[in-house]
Amino acid sequence: MLSKEQNETLTQVGPGKPMGELLRRYWYPIAASSEVERIGTIKKVKILGEELVLYRDKSNNLGLVADKCAHRGVSLEYGIPDKCGLRCQYHGWLYNGEGQCIEQPNEPENSTFKARIKISGYKVEELGGLVFAYMGPAPAPELPRWDLFVQKNVIRTIGYAIIPCNWMQIMENSLDPTHLEWLHGHYFQHIFEQQGRPQDEWKITKHHLKIGFDEFEWGIIKRRVLEGQTEENEDWAIGHPIVFPNMLRVGDSGAHSFQIRVPMDDTHTFHFWYTCFVPKEGVVVPEDYPISLYQCPIKDEDGKFVTDYIDGQDMMAWITQGPIADRTTERLGTSDKGIIMYRQLLKKELKNIENGEDPKCIIRDPKKNEYIELPQEEDKFSEGGLLSGVAKDWNTRYAPNLEEIIELCKGGKVSSSV
Amino acid sequence: MKKYEIKLKYCPNCGESLLKSKSLLNEYWIADDTAYFCWCSECSWRGEIVEVKRVTAPELV
Ligand code: FES
Ligand SMILES: [Fe+2]
Ligand SMILES: [Zn+2]
């Protein structure tokens, strides 16, 4: 349980708010590269409380600027990508990638007015099929090259959803290992039962004997010992990380994935499920195989949460806590220690930036950023490739080419065109 | 639910208010006991305080 003020500090992400300022120190994925591949494309996004437009100009460069034209406030979502920047559709003012106005076609030719007009403009970079933005103070740190973004010989998919709740309750779910045996275990069995599906092959109900959390260079490593296991098992000995501040890494021997939480505003979070399918030993998958993009449904046509897949269950748990979880009424027990640890880590990093230091996970040395390997247990729950085995019960079931990916990873051939 | 007040208020190390929005005063429960996980943004002290309701020595049971 927290006071109202401390809950607000953790959950407010807008500019000028303490957590908003900490979060601005990091790069965030804001689109899949495939969404803005074509010259002239514009995508509207909302990140850390700011409405922005991402566009590809006629020189094939991406730009990210404020959605509102400084002239009379129309939305640049309907602007005209120019040779170098984005032009407002209303009266033709042109903004470069930094948001500086560089042309006002109907003002006197030698007017200096445009020099005093600037809208927000932020750095963007592409990596691993995603477009990332940096909205913090200059100089921008390196865009971290986490292993899954740069790994060779894997097949990638990108799922996404706009989650109508604050980013913190999504992150806290990642520091809560025991929900697995319930939300994705017993509850899943209950859903199977309701749907008349066989339940006996479901592996996730094992009871947690022990959970542990260790801070490491990039965040927190989460560990568990399940019934029938010891600390020798990979679930404990290796574990898997929460990469500070907003990413979860999960996986097994057949598929590894990142869950990336991008705070849009205090009550919305842009969520990515970024998966790398790892082929069977000896299999080489086609290098130019496309990265498919798919939306993960939150609710069905009756307005009920879709709870017959793992990520749908998680979304139900995140969202039903309310737009911003009220931590003044929560009742935490000892199994919630990971959540408390994560809250404290956020506050500690907040203090670091106040002291003028870089917070955790800011990389400035390009040599350190060639390939950042993260720990990840592969023998999950002593069941080997558990997650890839249940790819159809994960968000990846919405990937239009899932069947083909599974075939390719076993050494099969490309059969369709995605 | 009735309005609940967190009992603890001050950092045991430096005496600053732990209710400051940048500190962390997280109440939780360990079996019968109420516990407070504290981190002070002033002096960076981190520790836990457990309210004692009944003095027991579990290792003797
Ligand atoms: S048992 Fe944890 S939210 Fe209900
Ligand atoms: Fe989950
Ligand atoms: Zn103190």
Tab-separated table of C-alpha atoms in Angstrom, chain A:
chain	number	residue	atom	x	y	z
A	1	MET	CA	0.000	0.000	0.000
A	2	LEU	CA	1.239	3.447	-0.931
A	3	SER	CA	0.105	6.976	-0.241
A	4	LYS	CA	-1.836	8.743	-2.972
A	5	GLU	CA	1.105	11.074	-3.644
A	6	GLN	CA	3.604	8.258	-4.018
A	7	ASN	CA	1.258	6.422	-6.356
A	8	GLU	CA	0.971	9.563	-8.467
A	9	THR	CA	4.738	9.952	-8.665
A	10	LEU	CA	5.049	6.412	-10.010
A	11	THR	CA	2.251	6.680	-12.533
A	12	GLN	CA	2.388	10.172	-14.064
A	13	VAL	CA	4.305	10.067	-17.325
A	14	GLY	CA	3.765	13.513	-18.826
A	15	PRO	CA	6.477	16.112	-19.438
A	16	GLY	CA	7.638	17.838	-16.257
A	17	LYS	CA	6.473	15.005	-13.978
A	18	PRO	CA	9.298	13.204	-12.137
A	19	MET	CA	8.606	9.788	-13.665
A	20	GLY	CA	7.891	11.384	-17.045
A	21	GLU	CA	11.358	12.921	-16.945
A	22	LEU	CA	13.004	9.626	-16.004
A	23	LEU	CA	11.133	7.785	-18.758
A	24	ARG	CA	12.245	10.386	-21.318
A	25	ARG	CA	15.817	9.188	-20.919
A	26	TYR	CA	15.048	5.997	-22.859
A	27	TRP	CA	14.357	5.002	-26.463
A	28	TYR	CA	10.857	3.680	-27.222
A	29	PRO	CA	9.484	1.689	-30.140
A	30	ILE	CA	6.654	3.709	-31.673
A	31	ALA	CA	5.876	1.747	-34.852
A	32	ALA	CA	6.876	-1.277	-36.876
A	33	SER	CA	9.181	-0.368	-39.755
A	34	SER	CA	6.716	-2.028	-42.111
A	35	GLU	CA	4.063	0.567	-41.208
A	36	VAL	CA	6.134	3.475	-42.494
A	37	GLU	CA	8.049	1.790	-45.290
A	38	ARG	CA	6.482	3.777	-48.119
A	39	ILE	CA	7.653	7.308	-48.841
A	40	GLY	CA	4.940	9.756	-47.885
A	41	THR	CA	3.420	7.641	-45.101
A	42	ILE	CA	2.329	9.337	-41.874
A	43	LYS	CA	1.450	7.626	-38.599
A	44	LYS	CA	0.026	9.452	-35.627
A	45	VAL	CA	1.323	8.334	-32.236
A	46	LYS	CA	1.013	9.398	-28.629
A	47	ILE	CA	4.089	8.905	-26.453
A	48	LEU	CA	4.710	10.123	-22.879
A	49	GLY	CA	1.744	12.458	-23.039
A	50	GLU	CA	2.667	14.063	-26.379
A	51	GLU	CA	0.707	13.779	-29.631
A	52	LEU	CA	3.200	13.276	-32.443
A	53	VAL	CA	3.357	12.276	-36.101
A	54	LEU	CA	5.886	9.900	-37.574
A	55	TYR	CA	6.460	10.345	-41.313
A	56	ARG	CA	8.754	9.229	-44.106
A	57	ASP	CA	9.801	12.150	-46.264
A	58	LYS	CA	10.681	12.162	-49.964
A	59	SER	CA	14.387	11.746	-49.185
A	60	ASN	CA	13.424	8.477	-47.482
A	61	ASN	CA	14.164	9.801	-43.979
A	62	LEU	CA	11.905	9.245	-41.013
A	63	GLY	CA	10.896	12.203	-38.865
A	64	LEU	CA	8.868	12.625	-35.694
A	65	VAL	CA	7.315	15.997	-34.874
A	66	ALA	CA	4.427	17.423	-32.863
A	67	ASP	CA	1.020	16.696	-34.324
A	68	LYS	CA	-0.131	20.332	-34.208
A	69	CYS	CA	1.004	22.947	-36.693
A	70	ALA	CA	2.206	26.080	-34.899
A	71	HIS	CA	0.323	28.321	-37.315
A	72	ARG	CA	-3.294	27.554	-36.541
A	73	GLY	CA	-3.169	24.168	-34.917
A	74	VAL	CA	-4.362	21.712	-37.542
A	75	SER	CA	-3.233	18.109	-37.282
A	76	LEU	CA	-0.126	17.231	-39.241
A	77	GLU	CA	-1.394	13.670	-39.468
A	78	TYR	CA	-2.803	14.958	-42.761
A	79	GLY	CA	0.386	16.821	-43.709
A	80	ILE	CA	2.461	16.413	-46.865
A	81	PRO	CA	5.855	14.725	-46.441
A	82	ASP	CA	8.244	16.920	-48.424
A	83	LYS	CA	11.758	16.503	-49.778
A	84	CYS	CA	13.142	17.323	-46.373
A	85	GLY	CA	10.548	17.375	-43.609
A	86	LEU	CA	6.803	17.623	-43.240
A	87	ARG	CA	4.659	20.352	-44.766
A	88	CYS	CA	1.374	21.484	-43.266
A	89	GLN	CA	-1.524	20.820	-45.584
A	90	TYR	CA	-3.386	23.984	-44.529
A	91	HIS	CA	-1.033	26.824	-45.592
A	92	GLY	CA	2.129	25.034	-46.557
A	93	TRP	CA	4.441	25.749	-43.616
A	94	LEU	CA	7.331	23.313	-43.753
A	95	TYR	CA	9.011	21.754	-40.688
A	96	ASN	CA	12.285	19.859	-40.721
A	97	GLY	CA	13.016	16.772	-38.609
A	98	GLU	CA	13.868	18.880	-35.568
A	99	GLY	CA	10.499	20.622	-35.846
A	100	GLN	CA	12.069	23.881	-36.995
A	101	CYS	CA	9.886	25.810	-39.424
A	102	ILE	CA	11.918	26.367	-42.587
A	103	GLU	CA	9.318	27.676	-45.054
A	104	GLN	CA	6.209	29.868	-44.887
A	105	PRO	CA	5.198	30.177	-48.547
A	106	ASN	CA	2.737	33.049	-48.048
A	107	GLU	CA	4.883	35.290	-45.853
A	108	PRO	CA	7.137	37.994	-47.322
A	109	GLU	CA	10.170	36.422	-48.909
A	110	ASN	CA	12.751	37.905	-46.563
A	111	SER	CA	10.677	37.487	-43.399
A	112	THR	CA	12.506	36.095	-40.332
A	113	PHE	CA	9.225	34.972	-38.795
A	114	LYS	CA	9.859	31.304	-39.570
A	115	ALA	CA	13.105	31.291	-37.580
A	116	ARG	CA	11.044	31.848	-34.435
A	117	ILE	CA	8.645	28.986	-35.133
A	118	LYS	CA	9.492	25.570	-33.760
A	119	ILE	CA	7.403	22.579	-32.834
A	120	SER	CA	8.725	19.513	-30.981
A	121	GLY	CA	10.866	17.234	-33.084
A	122	TYR	CA	12.513	14.044	-31.889
A	123	LYS	CA	15.184	11.638	-33.011
A	124	VAL	CA	14.113	8.363	-34.612
A	125	GLU	CA	16.079	5.256	-35.512
A	126	GLU	CA	15.183	1.831	-36.863
A	127	LEU	CA	16.356	-1.459	-35.432
A	128	GLY	CA	15.141	-5.031	-35.770
A	129	GLY	CA	11.983	-4.066	-37.665
A	130	LEU	CA	10.922	-1.368	-35.188
A	131	VAL	CA	11.081	2.418	-35.283
A	132	PHE	CA	12.377	3.899	-32.030
A	133	ALA	CA	12.101	7.452	-30.740
A	134	TYR	CA	14.124	9.374	-28.180
A	135	MET	CA	12.405	12.299	-26.454
A	136	GLY	CA	14.902	13.130	-23.723
A	137	PRO	CA	17.660	15.673	-23.257
A	138	ALA	CA	20.547	15.760	-25.742
A	139	PRO	CA	22.846	14.042	-26.377
A	140	ALA	CA	20.756	10.947	-27.034
A	141	PRO	CA	22.249	7.750	-25.635
A	142	GLU	CA	22.817	4.724	-27.858
A	143	LEU	CA	19.725	2.876	-29.008
A	144	PRO	CA	20.366	-0.394	-27.120
A	145	ARG	CA	21.083	-3.334	-29.381
A	146	TRP	CA	19.468	-5.986	-27.165
A	147	ASP	CA	20.164	-9.472	-28.460
A	148	LEU	CA	16.740	-10.176	-29.928
A	149	PHE	CA	16.843	-7.050	-32.102
A	150	VAL	CA	20.076	-8.091	-33.801
A	151	GLN	CA	20.258	-11.875	-33.502
A	152	LYS	CA	20.851	-13.803	-36.740
A	153	ASN	CA	18.956	-16.824	-38.054
A	154	VAL	CA	15.624	-16.265	-36.339
A	155	ILE	CA	12.126	-15.440	-37.602
A	156	ARG	CA	10.535	-12.383	-36.049
A	157	THR	CA	6.954	-11.370	-35.441
A	158	ILE	CA	5.588	-8.194	-33.884
A	159	GLY	CA	2.259	-8.138	-32.071
A	160	TYR	CA	0.787	-5.014	-30.560
A	161	ALA	CA	-2.166	-3.620	-28.626
A	162	ILE	CA	-3.141	-0.302	-27.148
A	163	ILE	CA	-3.832	-1.084	-23.517
A	164	PRO	CA	-6.216	1.294	-21.761
A	165	CYS	CA	-4.318	1.464	-18.479
A	166	ASN	CA	-1.233	2.938	-16.862
A	167	TRP	CA	2.121	1.374	-17.735
A	168	MET	CA	3.070	0.636	-14.084
A	169	GLN	CA	0.465	-2.043	-13.501
A	170	ILE	CA	1.679	-3.796	-16.647
A	171	MET	CA	5.273	-3.694	-15.409
A	172	GLU	CA	4.293	-4.811	-11.931
A	173	ASN	CA	2.717	-7.893	-13.456
A	174	SER	CA	6.202	-8.805	-14.702
A	175	LEU	CA	7.556	-8.680	-11.143
A	176	ASP	CA	4.826	-11.008	-9.960
A	177	PRO	CA	5.959	-14.569	-10.772
A	178	THR	CA	3.233	-16.416	-8.881
A	179	HIS	CA	0.436	-15.123	-11.100
A	180	LEU	CA	1.671	-17.655	-13.597
A	181	GLU	CA	0.396	-20.714	-11.744
A	182	TRP	CA	-2.965	-19.007	-11.274
A	183	LEU	CA	-3.806	-16.704	-14.172
A	184	HIS	CA	-2.078	-18.855	-16.780
A	185	GLY	CA	-2.458	-22.129	-14.908
A	186	HIS	CA	-5.581	-22.824	-12.893
A	187	TYR	CA	-7.568	-20.096	-14.609
A	188	PHE	CA	-6.532	-21.424	-18.005
A	189	GLN	CA	-7.674	-24.884	-16.958
A	190	HIS	CA	-10.982	-23.397	-15.956
A	191	ILE	CA	-11.301	-21.786	-19.409
A	192	PHE	CA	-10.412	-25.091	-21.081
A	193	GLU	CA	-13.060	-26.783	-18.995
A	194	GLN	CA	-15.643	-24.170	-20.010
A	195	GLN	CA	-14.710	-24.648	-23.660
A	196	GLY	CA	-14.823	-28.446	-23.350
A	197	ARG	CA	-11.118	-28.752	-24.261
A	198	PRO	CA	-8.891	-31.440	-22.718
A	199	GLN	CA	-6.974	-30.037	-19.745
A	200	ASP	CA	-4.490	-32.700	-18.825
A	201	GLU	CA	-1.652	-31.525	-21.072
A	202	TRP	CA	-1.515	-28.055	-19.508
A	203	LYS	CA	1.851	-27.505	-17.822
A	204	ILE	CA	1.674	-24.146	-16.125
A	205	THR	CA	-0.096	-24.996	-12.862
A	206	LYS	CA	3.009	-26.076	-10.948
A	207	HIS	CA	3.184	-24.464	-7.522
A	208	HIS	CA	5.916	-21.927	-6.750
A	209	LEU	CA	8.141	-23.024	-3.872
A	210	LYS	CA	10.419	-20.034	-4.019
A	211	ILE	CA	10.778	-16.787	-5.944
A	212	GLY	CA	13.788	-14.498	-6.108
A	213	PHE	CA	14.804	-11.159	-7.593
A	214	ASP	CA	18.313	-9.885	-8.204
A	215	GLU	CA	19.263	-6.496	-9.478
A	216	PHE	CA	21.797	-6.723	-12.308
A	217	GLU	CA	23.364	-4.335	-14.799
A	218	TRP	CA	20.273	-4.056	-17.030
A	219	GLY	CA	17.434	-4.454	-14.563
A	220	ILE	CA	16.111	-7.256	-12.411
A	221	ILE	CA	16.495	-11.007	-12.881
A	222	LYS	CA	13.472	-12.953	-11.855
A	223	ARG	CA	13.856	-16.505	-10.586
A	224	ARG	CA	11.540	-19.286	-9.484
A	225	VAL	CA	11.660	-22.782	-8.067
A	226	LEU	CA	8.575	-24.813	-8.860
A	227	GLU	CA	7.309	-27.962	-7.251
A	228	GLY	CA	9.587	-30.839	-8.234
A	229	GLN	CA	12.493	-28.485	-9.039
A	230	THR	CA	15.604	-27.378	-7.200
A	231	GLU	CA	17.804	-24.303	-7.449
A	232	GLU	CA	19.828	-26.199	-10.050
A	233	ASN	CA	17.021	-25.839	-12.576
A	234	GLU	CA	17.370	-23.043	-15.131
A	235	ASP	CA	14.208	-21.293	-13.908
A	236	TRP	CA	16.211	-20.434	-10.799
A	237	ALA	CA	19.848	-20.774	-11.844
A	238	ILE	CA	19.459	-18.525	-14.922
A	239	GLY	CA	16.003	-16.940	-14.693
A	240	HIS	CA	14.922	-14.157	-17.029
A	241	PRO	CA	15.163	-10.394	-16.885
A	242	ILE	CA	13.049	-7.321	-16.593
A	243	VAL	CA	15.055	-4.800	-18.571
A	244	PHE	CA	14.830	-1.419	-16.907
A	245	PRO	CA	12.532	0.397	-17.088
A	246	ASN	CA	9.883	-1.040	-19.397
A	247	MET	CA	10.688	-4.379	-20.949
A	248	LEU	CA	10.165	-8.017	-20.037
A	249	ARG	CA	12.128	-10.804	-21.630
A	250	VAL	CA	10.625	-14.300	-21.738
A	251	GLY	CA	11.439	-17.370	-23.712
A	252	ASP	CA	12.550	-20.953	-23.967
A	253	SER	CA	14.549	-23.031	-26.406
A	254	GLY	CA	12.182	-22.401	-29.329
A	255	ALA	CA	11.091	-18.791	-29.030
A	256	HIS	CA	12.354	-15.720	-27.241
A	257	SER	CA	10.393	-12.568	-26.831
A	258	PHE	CA	10.349	-9.050	-25.496
A	259	GLN	CA	7.263	-7.412	-24.089
A	260	ILE	CA	7.826	-3.701	-24.441
A	261	ARG	CA	5.573	-1.248	-22.616
A	262	VAL	CA	5.516	2.246	-24.064
A	263	PRO	CA	3.657	4.761	-21.891
A	264	MET	CA	1.372	6.835	-24.145
A	265	ASP	CA	-0.209	8.843	-21.350
A	266	ASP	CA	-1.196	8.156	-17.743
A	267	THR	CA	-3.990	5.802	-18.785
A	268	HIS	CA	-2.782	4.214	-22.038
A	269	THR	CA	0.146	2.008	-22.934
A	270	PHE	CA	1.358	0.945	-26.355
A	271	HIS	CA	2.340	-2.690	-25.921
A	272	PHE	CA	4.596	-4.728	-28.198
A	273	TRP	CA	5.162	-8.470	-28.184
A	274	TYR	CA	8.377	-8.898	-30.134
A	275	THR	CA	9.165	-12.540	-30.789
A	276	CYS	CA	12.121	-14.363	-32.308
A	277	PHE	CA	11.414	-17.945	-33.300
A	278	VAL	CA	14.578	-19.993	-33.065
A	279	PRO	CA	14.958	-22.762	-35.663
A	280	LYS	CA	15.808	-26.324	-34.747
A	281	GLU	CA	19.512	-27.087	-34.604
A	282	GLY	CA	21.085	-27.194	-38.039
A	283	VAL	CA	18.180	-25.367	-39.713
A	284	VAL	CA	18.861	-22.107	-41.511
A	285	VAL	CA	15.836	-19.885	-42.071
A	286	PRO	CA	15.561	-17.476	-45.040
A	287	GLU	CA	17.360	-14.235	-44.223
A	288	ASP	CA	14.893	-11.893	-45.906
A	289	TYR	CA	11.800	-13.561	-44.496
A	290	PRO	CA	9.314	-10.772	-43.640
A	291	ILE	CA	8.469	-9.707	-40.103
A	292	SER	CA	4.725	-9.994	-39.751
A	293	LEU	CA	2.766	-7.444	-37.764
A	294	TYR	CA	-0.503	-8.253	-36.059
A	295	GLN	CA	-2.857	-6.773	-33.498
A	296	CYS	CA	-3.656	-8.720	-30.330
A	297	PRO	CA	-7.347	-8.489	-29.527
A	298	ILE	CA	-8.282	-7.399	-26.015
A	299	LYS	CA	-12.041	-7.948	-26.128
A	300	ASP	CA	-14.450	-10.020	-28.214
A	301	GLU	CA	-17.531	-8.765	-30.020
A	302	ASP	CA	-19.586	-8.999	-26.812
A	303	GLY	CA	-17.177	-6.645	-25.085
A	304	LYS	CA	-15.717	-9.435	-22.923
A	305	PHE	CA	-11.986	-9.930	-22.486
A	306	VAL	CA	-10.510	-12.640	-24.703
A	307	THR	CA	-9.083	-14.888	-22.003
A	308	ASP	CA	-8.300	-18.084	-23.867
A	309	TYR	CA	-4.701	-17.037	-24.547
A	310	ILE	CA	-1.939	-16.093	-22.172
A	311	ASP	CA	-1.529	-12.486	-23.220
A	312	GLY	CA	-5.281	-11.954	-23.252
A	313	GLN	CA	-5.359	-13.161	-19.650
A	314	ASP	CA	-2.591	-10.726	-18.763
A	315	MET	CA	-4.403	-7.837	-20.445
A	316	MET	CA	-7.569	-8.673	-18.511
A	317	ALA	CA	-5.545	-8.580	-15.287
A	318	TRP	CA	-3.848	-5.283	-16.169
A	319	ILE	CA	-6.923	-3.457	-17.387
A	320	THR	CA	-9.435	-4.566	-14.765
A	321	GLN	CA	-7.301	-2.937	-12.052
A	322	GLY	CA	-8.610	0.338	-13.480
A	323	PRO	CA	-7.051	3.022	-15.696
A	324	ILE	CA	-4.558	3.775	-12.890
A	325	ALA	CA	-4.385	1.097	-10.183
A	326	ASP	CA	-5.293	2.561	-6.804
A	327	ARG	CA	-2.328	1.537	-4.675
A	328	THR	CA	-3.775	3.199	-1.599
A	329	THR	CA	-6.117	0.223	-1.179
A	330	GLU	CA	-3.938	-2.694	-2.314
A	331	ARG	CA	-3.005	-5.446	0.135
A	332	LEU	CA	0.439	-6.734	-0.685
A	333	GLY	CA	1.887	-9.864	0.879
A	334	THR	CA	5.346	-11.392	0.930
A	335	SER	CA	4.962	-12.793	-2.600
A	336	ASP	CA	4.719	-9.196	-3.837
A	337	LYS	CA	8.267	-8.294	-2.810
A	338	GLY	CA	9.376	-8.095	-6.448
A	339	ILE	CA	6.795	-5.395	-7.085
A	340	ILE	CA	8.051	-3.385	-4.120
A	341	MET	CA	11.633	-3.831	-5.285
A	342	TYR	CA	10.773	-2.508	-8.732
A	343	ARG	CA	9.026	0.563	-7.277
A	344	GLN	CA	12.100	1.266	-5.212
A	345	LEU	CA	14.386	0.888	-8.200
A	346	LEU	CA	12.352	3.474	-10.107
A	347	LYS	CA	12.649	5.901	-7.214
A	348	LYS	CA	16.359	5.282	-6.898
A	349	GLU	CA	16.904	6.026	-10.592
A	350	LEU	CA	14.768	9.140	-10.223
A	351	LYS	CA	17.251	10.318	-7.660
A	352	ASN	CA	20.148	9.517	-9.984
A	353	ILE	CA	18.836	11.855	-12.667
A	354	GLU	CA	18.248	14.558	-10.063
A	355	ASN	CA	21.908	14.210	-9.147
A	356	GLY	CA	22.785	14.743	-12.798
A	357	GLU	CA	23.749	11.116	-13.400
A	358	ASP	CA	22.591	8.747	-16.112
A	359	PRO	CA	19.971	6.314	-14.852
A	360	LYS	CA	20.232	2.542	-15.235
A	361	CYS	CA	20.426	1.102	-18.765
A	362	ILE	CA	21.697	4.224	-20.477
A	363	ILE	CA	24.456	3.190	-22.845
A	364	ARG	CA	26.847	5.791	-24.190
A	365	ASP	CA	29.712	3.617	-25.397
A	366	PRO	CA	29.030	2.245	-28.893
A	367	LYS	CA	31.521	-0.573	-28.277
A	368	LYS	CA	29.385	-1.781	-25.412
A	369	ASN	CA	26.359	-1.681	-27.653
A	370	GLU	CA	27.249	-4.069	-30.455
A	371	TYR	CA	25.262	-6.991	-29.089
A	372	ILE	CA	23.896	-7.001	-25.561
A	373	GLU	CA	23.169	-10.490	-24.445
A	374	LEU	CA	20.489	-10.965	-21.813
A	375	PRO	CA	20.143	-13.982	-19.538
A	376	GLN	CA	17.299	-16.315	-20.398
A	377	GLU	CA	16.459	-19.784	-19.151
A	378	GLU	CA	15.699	-22.142	-22.024
A	379	ASP	CA	14.524	-25.230	-20.202
A	380	LYS	CA	11.364	-23.660	-18.931
A	381	PHE	CA	9.519	-25.339	-16.031
A	382	SER	CA	11.653	-28.398	-16.807
A	383	GLU	CA	9.494	-28.759	-19.896
A	384	GLY	CA	12.036	-27.689	-22.536
A	385	GLY	CA	10.433	-25.686	-25.342
A	386	LEU	CA	7.286	-25.013	-23.371
A	387	LEU	CA	6.361	-21.638	-24.861
A	388	SER	CA	7.045	-22.497	-28.472
A	389	GLY	CA	5.094	-25.692	-27.878
A	390	VAL	CA	2.093	-23.574	-26.945
A	391	ALA	CA	2.637	-20.864	-29.622
A	392	LYS	CA	-1.060	-21.216	-30.364
A	393	ASP	CA	-1.994	-20.221	-26.828
A	394	TRP	CA	0.152	-17.084	-26.964
A	395	ASN	CA	-0.267	-13.777	-28.748
A	396	THR	CA	1.665	-15.338	-31.646
A	397	ARG	CA	-1.498	-17.219	-32.581
A	398	TYR	CA	-2.600	-13.984	-34.283
A	399	ALA	CA	0.464	-13.925	-36.535
A	400	PRO	CA	-1.008	-14.648	-39.977
A	401	ASN	CA	1.996	-16.841	-40.839
A	402	LEU	CA	2.407	-18.789	-37.592
A	403	GLU	CA	1.967	-22.195	-39.256
A	404	GLU	CA	4.607	-21.367	-41.819
A	405	ILE	CA	7.021	-20.087	-39.181
A	406	ILE	CA	6.711	-23.337	-37.258
A	407	GLU	CA	7.333	-25.269	-40.484
A	408	LEU	CA	10.362	-23.166	-41.369
A	409	CYS	CA	11.842	-23.590	-37.923
A	410	LYS	CA	11.582	-27.360	-38.360
A	411	GLY	CA	13.419	-27.113	-41.672
A	412	GLY	CA	10.418	-26.787	-44.027
A	413	LYS	CA	10.084	-24.521	-47.054
A	414	VAL	CA	8.310	-21.202	-47.572
A	415	SER	CA	4.868	-22.093	-48.869
A	416	SER	CA	2.954	-18.838	-48.974
A	417	SER	CA	3.761	-15.225	-49.583
A	418	VAL	CA	3.281	-13.143	-46.465
